[in-house]
Amino acid sequence: MSEQTSDLPQRVQDLLREHDPATTEPSEFLGARFDAGLAWVHFPPGLGGLALARGRQQEVDDLLAAAGAPTPDYGRNSIGLGMTAPTLVAFGTEQLQRRFLRPIFTCTEIWCQLFSEPGAGSDLAAVSTRAVRDGDDWVVDGQKVWTSAAHNAQYAILLARTDTSVPKHAGLTYFVVDMSDPGVQVRPLRQITGEAEFNEVFLTGVRVPDQHRIGDVGQGWKVATTTLNNERVAIGAGNDREAGQIGKVTQRWRQEPAVRTPGHHAELMQWWVETEVTRLAGERLRQQLQAGQPGPESSAMKLAFAHQAQQVSGFALELDPEEGLLYDDWTMVRPDSASFLGRGPGFRYLRAKGNSIEGGTSEIMRNVIAERVLGLPPEHRPDKGIAFKDVPR
Amino acid sequence: MTDLLYSDVEESLRASVRATLQRSMNDALVARLADEPAMDVSGIWLTLTQQLGLAGLLVPEALGGAGAGAREAAVVLEELGRSLAPVPFLTSAVIATTALLSAGDEQYLPRLAAGEATAALVLPWTARSGAWTPVEGTIEPVAGVLEADLFLAPVMGQGDVLCLRCYRRDEVALEPVIALDMSRPLARVQLTGPGTQLASGREAQEAVDAGLAAGAALLAAEQLGLAQWCLETVLAYVKERVQFARPIGSFQAIKHRLADLYLVIVNAQAASRYAAATLAAGDPDAEVAQAVAQSWCSDAAVRAAEEALQLHGGIGMTWEHPIHLRLKRAKADQLALGTPDRHRSDLADLVELPAS
């Protein structure tokens, strides 16, 4: 063990001594944690990390949790924390890393992701939002959709087309967009739950400095793949036993004998087992990934999570049929923080329908597993090798 | 959190077991067992014992064994599950050995560790920890007995005290039965001699439960190995089999089924590793882990074999293709040492989710 790794607990103790979590304002504490290299220990020194193995983070998190330290708000800034940060570390310039990583971790700047478009959801590489070079800037025009947190976000990661004369994957470039730019318009998109958790985002003549480009021109797909693999890890990550939808159901089962029937019991135990084995598989994947970047295997966890969340949340409505017929509130709100588990069982059932769509549909996840993990032959793709401008759309 | 990966030592053990099995046997030999149940296959076990010391893997070094743990035994079982080797590792080196260890035996274990004798627990192959009754009259179907030298049976002794007794081969009557899975032959057993006492009362109960619990926890590894063989075999097939001028593995209907199967097997691997790891560590969560692993891995192996059969088309239904051997073992394994449904019942008690 190197000197640097062995003093990890000491570093945590120093942080706690210098910044008492009980009296320090959360964003200030998180800033100090970032400066101490304890935000993401596998990140480079000076950028919130100590260049340690990814798996050492758990030690830090456990010690800080035991001390009652504040944690970053994943509900409000999941894109920034889960996707922008690892992408910046992998591909961003040092200037971008120094500018953005700290406020991402302290959640003083919220991020959203300008990826999906009305015509490019599952076929994400088909995005048609254009970015055209103009001096030191790029000028962006297009429309994005399913943008969660856009109404709260200060910054966005953007995938845009910079060259239509090459095949679709080769003509993309990845940028950071300032959401306060006058050309950015955010409109709520009301969903099945009644809430407007997502938005449509219209980009009209938005000027993005070339310094806000992540990765090389034309390399956007490679950068986006890193983002997406991290997204799938973030979405699929389980944690404690009986967390998530199964926890809501087991809690109820123990508290209300009236909901217990033999058929429900058999089903409950099936879901309990499936959730538990997926949790263990997620844990095993994390142990495998401790040294490296997430790979396509993370798609399996995302797929499993979506399946269970949908099935278990549907089962929860059947436990109390009279209650299942009711709904808590259809008022349109634009929530500050995304939650699959908040509110009543009806909300949880409806919200879970998105789990097999957002972050890549379950069908796409299966293709990813089949082709990139199992090595099966690719689908027939008529747009392969054809310039984007010549692909029928 | 428990380490769910494989160590370098375990991977090296795996490589040795796999290489030895590849030299000693093949699928054709397993298929012949249905037609020639009396065929002598004891040479395979002899090789594994003499070359790799597998018979004494779980036996402490002081008693002549390798002093390894459940994690290593699980790796061996993954390889045995892949190859369907007709050897008594699970019945003798895991279940009977664990029962003997729990009973504090020092008489028989050195012989087992040296490969000089094999032992079997005389209970129906469906028994599971906490759910079995003492042996009386004729017991069937029992696994691992036909070639065994020692027979461990829980019986009711005088004063209605449970005893675990050891019977020699001349103290039992054995009659083979035709099994769904002839790669793990089953028999009808009757105790005819007096046997010798190994343990009584609570110790006897605990010894049998320990043997069955280890068997269930590690059967999951056999099921995992079998499922992985099925996935690898069917993947190779769908990449090469051409219909409609394309490899059938390029059709989305087939890709999605295999992606789902992959997910089932990834989960099985995690569940199996967790069961072995908690068993090895004496972790308080071991019972939950075992019930979860048996509930999941039993069905996973059956699903893998059934999917592999279907995606092979007609050839998958034939005697000449090795898939039917895996299907038979998978289905038999699902019923062995407690069905998934019964393990879920046990689990419900363990995690306090009562049925009513």
Coordinates of C-alpha atoms in Angstrom, one line a residue, chain A residues 46-329:
Chain A
G46 CA -6.5 18.9 -7.6
L47 CA -9.7 17.8 -9.4
G48 CA -11.5 16.4 -6.3
G49 CA -9.5 13.2 -6.2
L50 CA -6.3 11.5 -5.1
A51 CA -5.8 9.2 -8.1
L52 CA -6.7 6.2 -6.0
A53 CA -8.6 3.1 -7.1
R54 CA -12.3 3.8 -7.7
G55 CA -13.2 1.2 -5.0
R56 CA -11.6 3.3 -2.2
Q57 CA -14.4 5.8 -2.4
Q58 CA -16.6 3.6 -0.3
E59 CA -14.3 3.9 2.7
V60 CA -14.5 7.7 2.5
D61 CA -18.3 7.6 2.0
D62 CA -18.8 5.3 5.0
L63 CA -16.6 7.4 7.3
L64 CA -18.3 10.6 6.3
A65 CA -21.8 9.1 6.6
A66 CA -20.9 7.9 10.1
A67 CA -19.9 11.4 11.0
G68 CA -23.2 12.8 9.6
A69 CA -21.6 14.8 6.8
P70 CA -23.7 16.3 4.1
T71 CA -23.7 14.5 0.7
P72 CA -24.1 15.9 -2.8
D73 CA -27.8 16.2 -3.9
Y74 CA -28.0 13.4 -6.5
G75 CA -31.7 14.1 -6.9
R76 CA -31.1 17.7 -8.1
N77 CA -27.8 17.3 -9.9
S78 CA -27.7 13.7 -11.1
I79 CA -26.5 14.7 -14.6
G80 CA -23.7 16.9 -13.2
L81 CA -22.5 14.4 -10.6
G82 CA -23.1 11.1 -12.5
M83 CA -22.4 12.1 -16.1
T84 CA -20.7 15.4 -16.6
A85 CA -18.0 14.9 -14.0
P86 CA -16.6 11.6 -15.2
T87 CA -16.9 12.8 -18.8
L88 CA -14.9 16.0 -18.0
V89 CA -12.2 13.9 -16.3
A90 CA -11.9 11.5 -19.2
F91 CA -12.1 14.1 -22.1
G92 CA -12.2 17.7 -20.8
T93 CA -9.4 20.2 -21.0
E94 CA -7.8 21.0 -17.7
Q95 CA -9.3 24.5 -17.9
L96 CA -12.9 23.0 -18.1
Q97 CA -12.1 20.5 -15.3
R98 CA -10.9 23.3 -13.0
R99 CA -13.8 25.5 -13.9
F100 CA -16.7 23.0 -13.5
L101 CA -15.9 20.0 -11.3
R102 CA -16.0 21.8 -8.0
P103 CA -19.3 23.5 -8.4
I104 CA -20.7 20.3 -9.8
F105 CA -19.7 18.5 -6.6
T106 CA -21.0 21.2 -4.3
C107 CA -24.2 21.3 -6.3
T108 CA -24.0 25.1 -6.6
E109 CA -24.3 24.6 -10.4
I110 CA -26.9 22.2 -11.7
W111 CA -26.5 20.4 -15.0
C112 CA -28.8 18.9 -17.6
Q113 CA -28.1 16.8 -20.7
L114 CA -29.0 18.0 -24.2
F115 CA -28.8 14.6 -25.9
S116 CA -32.2 13.2 -27.1
E117 CA -34.2 14.9 -29.9
P118 CA -37.6 14.3 -31.2
G119 CA -36.0 12.4 -34.2
A120 CA -33.1 10.9 -32.3
G121 CA -33.9 9.0 -29.1
S122 CA -32.8 5.4 -29.3
D123 CA -30.8 6.3 -32.4
L124 CA -28.9 8.9 -30.5
A125 CA -26.1 9.1 -33.1
A126 CA -28.8 10.6 -35.5
V127 CA -29.0 13.9 -33.6
S128 CA -29.5 16.7 -36.1
T129 CA -29.0 19.8 -33.8
R130 CA -26.3 21.7 -35.8
A131 CA -23.2 23.4 -34.4
V132 CA -21.5 25.6 -37.0
R133 CA -18.0 27.1 -36.5
D134 CA -17.9 30.9 -36.4
G135 CA -14.6 32.3 -35.4
D136 CA -13.8 31.2 -31.8
D137 CA -17.4 30.2 -31.3
W138 CA -19.8 27.6 -32.5
V139 CA -23.4 28.5 -33.3
V140 CA -26.0 25.9 -32.3
D141 CA -29.5 25.5 -33.7
G142 CA -31.9 22.6 -32.9
Q143 CA -34.4 21.1 -30.5
K144 CA -33.8 18.7 -27.7
V145 CA -36.3 16.8 -25.6
W146 CA -36.7 14.7 -22.4
T147 CA -34.3 17.1 -20.7
S148 CA -34.7 16.5 -17.0
A149 CA -33.7 19.4 -14.7
A150 CA -33.3 21.8 -17.6
H151 CA -35.5 24.3 -15.7
N152 CA -33.0 24.4 -12.8
A153 CA -29.8 23.9 -14.8
Q154 CA -27.0 26.5 -15.2
Y155 CA -25.1 24.3 -17.6
A156 CA -25.7 21.5 -20.1
I157 CA -23.7 18.9 -21.9
L158 CA -24.7 18.9 -25.6
L159 CA -24.2 16.5 -28.4
A160 CA -24.5 18.3 -31.7
R161 CA -23.7 17.6 -35.4
T162 CA -20.7 19.5 -36.8
D163 CA -20.3 17.7 -40.1
T164 CA -23.1 16.2 -42.2
S165 CA -20.8 15.0 -45.0
V166 CA -19.6 12.0 -43.0
P167 CA -21.5 9.0 -41.5
K168 CA -23.6 9.7 -38.5
H169 CA -21.1 8.7 -35.7
A170 CA -18.2 10.6 -37.2
G171 CA -19.9 14.0 -37.5
L172 CA -20.7 14.7 -33.8
T173 CA -19.1 17.0 -31.3
Y174 CA -19.6 17.4 -27.6
F175 CA -20.0 20.8 -25.9
V176 CA -20.8 22.5 -22.7
V177 CA -23.7 25.0 -23.1
D178 CA -24.5 27.9 -20.8
M179 CA -28.3 27.5 -20.2
S180 CA -28.6 31.3 -19.5
D181 CA -27.6 32.0 -23.1
P182 CA -30.4 34.1 -24.7
G183 CA -30.9 31.5 -27.5
V184 CA -31.8 28.7 -25.0
Q185 CA -35.5 28.3 -24.4
V186 CA -36.8 25.7 -21.9
R187 CA -40.5 24.6 -22.0
P188 CA -42.0 22.1 -19.6
L189 CA -43.1 18.7 -20.9
R190 CA -45.9 17.3 -18.9
Q191 CA -45.8 13.6 -18.3
I192 CA -47.9 10.6 -17.5
T193 CA -47.6 11.4 -13.8
G194 CA -49.0 14.9 -14.2
E195 CA -45.6 16.4 -13.3
A196 CA -43.3 18.2 -15.7
E197 CA -40.0 16.6 -14.6
F198 CA -38.7 16.9 -18.2
N199 CA -38.5 19.7 -20.7
E200 CA -38.2 20.5 -24.3
V201 CA -35.2 22.7 -25.0
F202 CA -35.1 24.9 -28.1
L203 CA -31.6 26.2 -29.2
T204 CA -31.6 29.1 -31.5
G205 CA -28.4 30.7 -32.5
V206 CA -26.8 29.7 -29.2
R207 CA -23.1 30.8 -29.2
V208 CA -20.8 28.2 -27.6
P209 CA -17.1 29.2 -27.2
D210 CA -14.8 26.6 -28.7
Q211 CA -13.1 26.4 -25.3
H212 CA -16.4 24.7 -24.1
R213 CA -15.8 21.8 -26.5
I214 CA -15.2 18.4 -24.8
G215 CA -13.0 16.2 -26.9
D216 CA -12.0 16.7 -30.5
V217 CA -14.2 17.9 -33.3
G218 CA -16.0 14.8 -34.7
Q219 CA -15.2 12.8 -31.6
G220 CA -18.6 13.5 -29.9
W221 CA -19.8 9.9 -30.1
K222 CA -16.8 8.5 -28.3
V223 CA -17.3 11.1 -25.5
A224 CA -21.0 10.5 -25.3
T225 CA -20.4 6.7 -25.0
T226 CA -18.5 7.4 -21.8
T227 CA -21.3 9.6 -20.5
L228 CA -23.9 7.0 -21.3
N229 CA -22.0 4.1 -19.7
N230 CA -21.7 6.2 -16.5
E231 CA -25.4 7.0 -16.8
R232 CA -26.3 3.4 -16.9
V233 CA -24.2 2.7 -13.8
A234 CA -25.8 5.6 -12.1
I235 CA -29.3 4.4 -13.0
G236 CA -28.7 0.8 -12.3
A237 CA -26.8 1.2 -9.1
G238 CA -28.5 -0.6 -6.3
N239 CA -27.3 -0.2 -2.8
D240 CA -28.8 -1.6 0.4
R241 CA -31.0 -4.7 0.5
E242 CA -34.7 -3.8 0.2
A243 CA -33.9 -0.4 -1.3
G244 CA -36.1 1.0 -4.0
Q245 CA -39.5 -0.2 -5.0
I246 CA -39.2 -3.5 -3.2
G247 CA -38.6 -1.6 0.0
K248 CA -41.9 0.1 -0.2
V249 CA -43.7 -3.2 -0.7
T250 CA -41.9 -5.1 2.0
Q251 CA -42.4 -2.3 4.5
R252 CA -46.1 -2.4 3.8
W253 CA -46.3 -6.2 3.9
R254 CA -44.8 -6.2 7.4
Q255 CA -47.0 -3.4 8.7
E256 CA -50.4 -4.5 7.2
P257 CA -51.4 -8.1 7.5
A258 CA -54.5 -7.3 5.6
V259 CA -52.6 -7.2 2.3
R260 CA -51.3 -10.7 2.7
T261 CA -52.7 -13.4 0.4
P262 CA -51.0 -16.7 -0.7
G263 CA -50.7 -15.5 -4.3
H264 CA -49.3 -12.1 -3.3
H265 CA -46.8 -13.9 -1.0
A266 CA -45.5 -16.1 -3.8
E267 CA -45.1 -13.1 -6.0
L268 CA -43.5 -10.9 -3.3
M269 CA -40.9 -13.5 -2.7
Q270 CA -40.1 -13.8 -6.4
W271 CA -39.5 -10.1 -6.6
W272 CA -37.6 -10.0 -3.4
V273 CA -35.2 -12.6 -4.8
E274 CA -34.9 -10.9 -8.2
T275 CA -34.2 -7.5 -6.6
E276 CA -31.6 -9.1 -4.3
V277 CA -29.7 -11.0 -7.0
T278 CA -29.6 -7.8 -9.1
R279 CA -28.3 -5.9 -6.2
L280 CA -25.5 -8.5 -5.7
A281 CA -24.8 -8.5 -9.4
G282 CA -24.5 -4.6 -9.3
E283 CA -22.2 -4.9 -6.4
R284 CA -20.1 -7.5 -8.3
L285 CA -20.0 -5.2 -11.3
R286 CA -18.8 -2.3 -9.1
Q287 CA -16.1 -4.5 -7.7
Q288 CA -15.0 -5.4 -11.2
L289 CA -15.0 -1.8 -12.3
Q290 CA -13.0 -0.5 -9.4
A291 CA -9.9 -0.2 -11.5
G292 CA -11.5 1.0 -14.8
Q293 CA -14.3 2.8 -16.6
P294 CA -17.8 1.3 -16.8
G295 CA -18.2 -0.8 -19.9
P296 CA -21.3 -2.2 -21.7
E297 CA -21.9 -4.6 -18.8
S298 CA -23.6 -1.8 -17.0
S299 CA -26.4 -2.0 -19.5
A300 CA -27.4 -5.2 -17.9
M301 CA -27.9 -3.6 -14.5
K302 CA -30.0 -0.8 -16.1
L303 CA -32.1 -3.3 -17.9
A304 CA -32.7 -5.3 -14.7
F305 CA -33.5 -2.2 -12.7
A306 CA -36.2 -1.1 -15.1
H307 CA -37.8 -4.5 -15.2
Q308 CA -38.0 -4.8 -11.4
A309 CA -39.1 -1.2 -10.8
Q310 CA -42.0 -1.6 -13.2
Q311 CA -43.1 -5.0 -12.1
V312 CA -42.8 -4.3 -8.4
S313 CA -44.5 -0.9 -8.6
G314 CA -47.4 -2.5 -10.5
F315 CA -47.6 -5.3 -7.9
A316 CA -47.7 -2.6 -5.1
L317 CA -51.0 -1.3 -6.5
E318 CA -52.6 -4.7 -6.3
L319 CA -51.8 -5.1 -2.6
D320 CA -54.6 -2.7 -1.7
P321 CA -57.0 -2.5 -4.6
E322 CA -59.2 0.2 -3.2
E323 CA -56.3 2.4 -2.6
G324 CA -54.8 1.4 -5.9
L325 CA -57.7 3.0 -7.7
L326 CA -56.8 6.4 -6.2
Y327 CA -54.1 8.9 -7.1
D328 CA -52.5 11.5 -4.8
D329 CA -52.3 14.6 -7.0

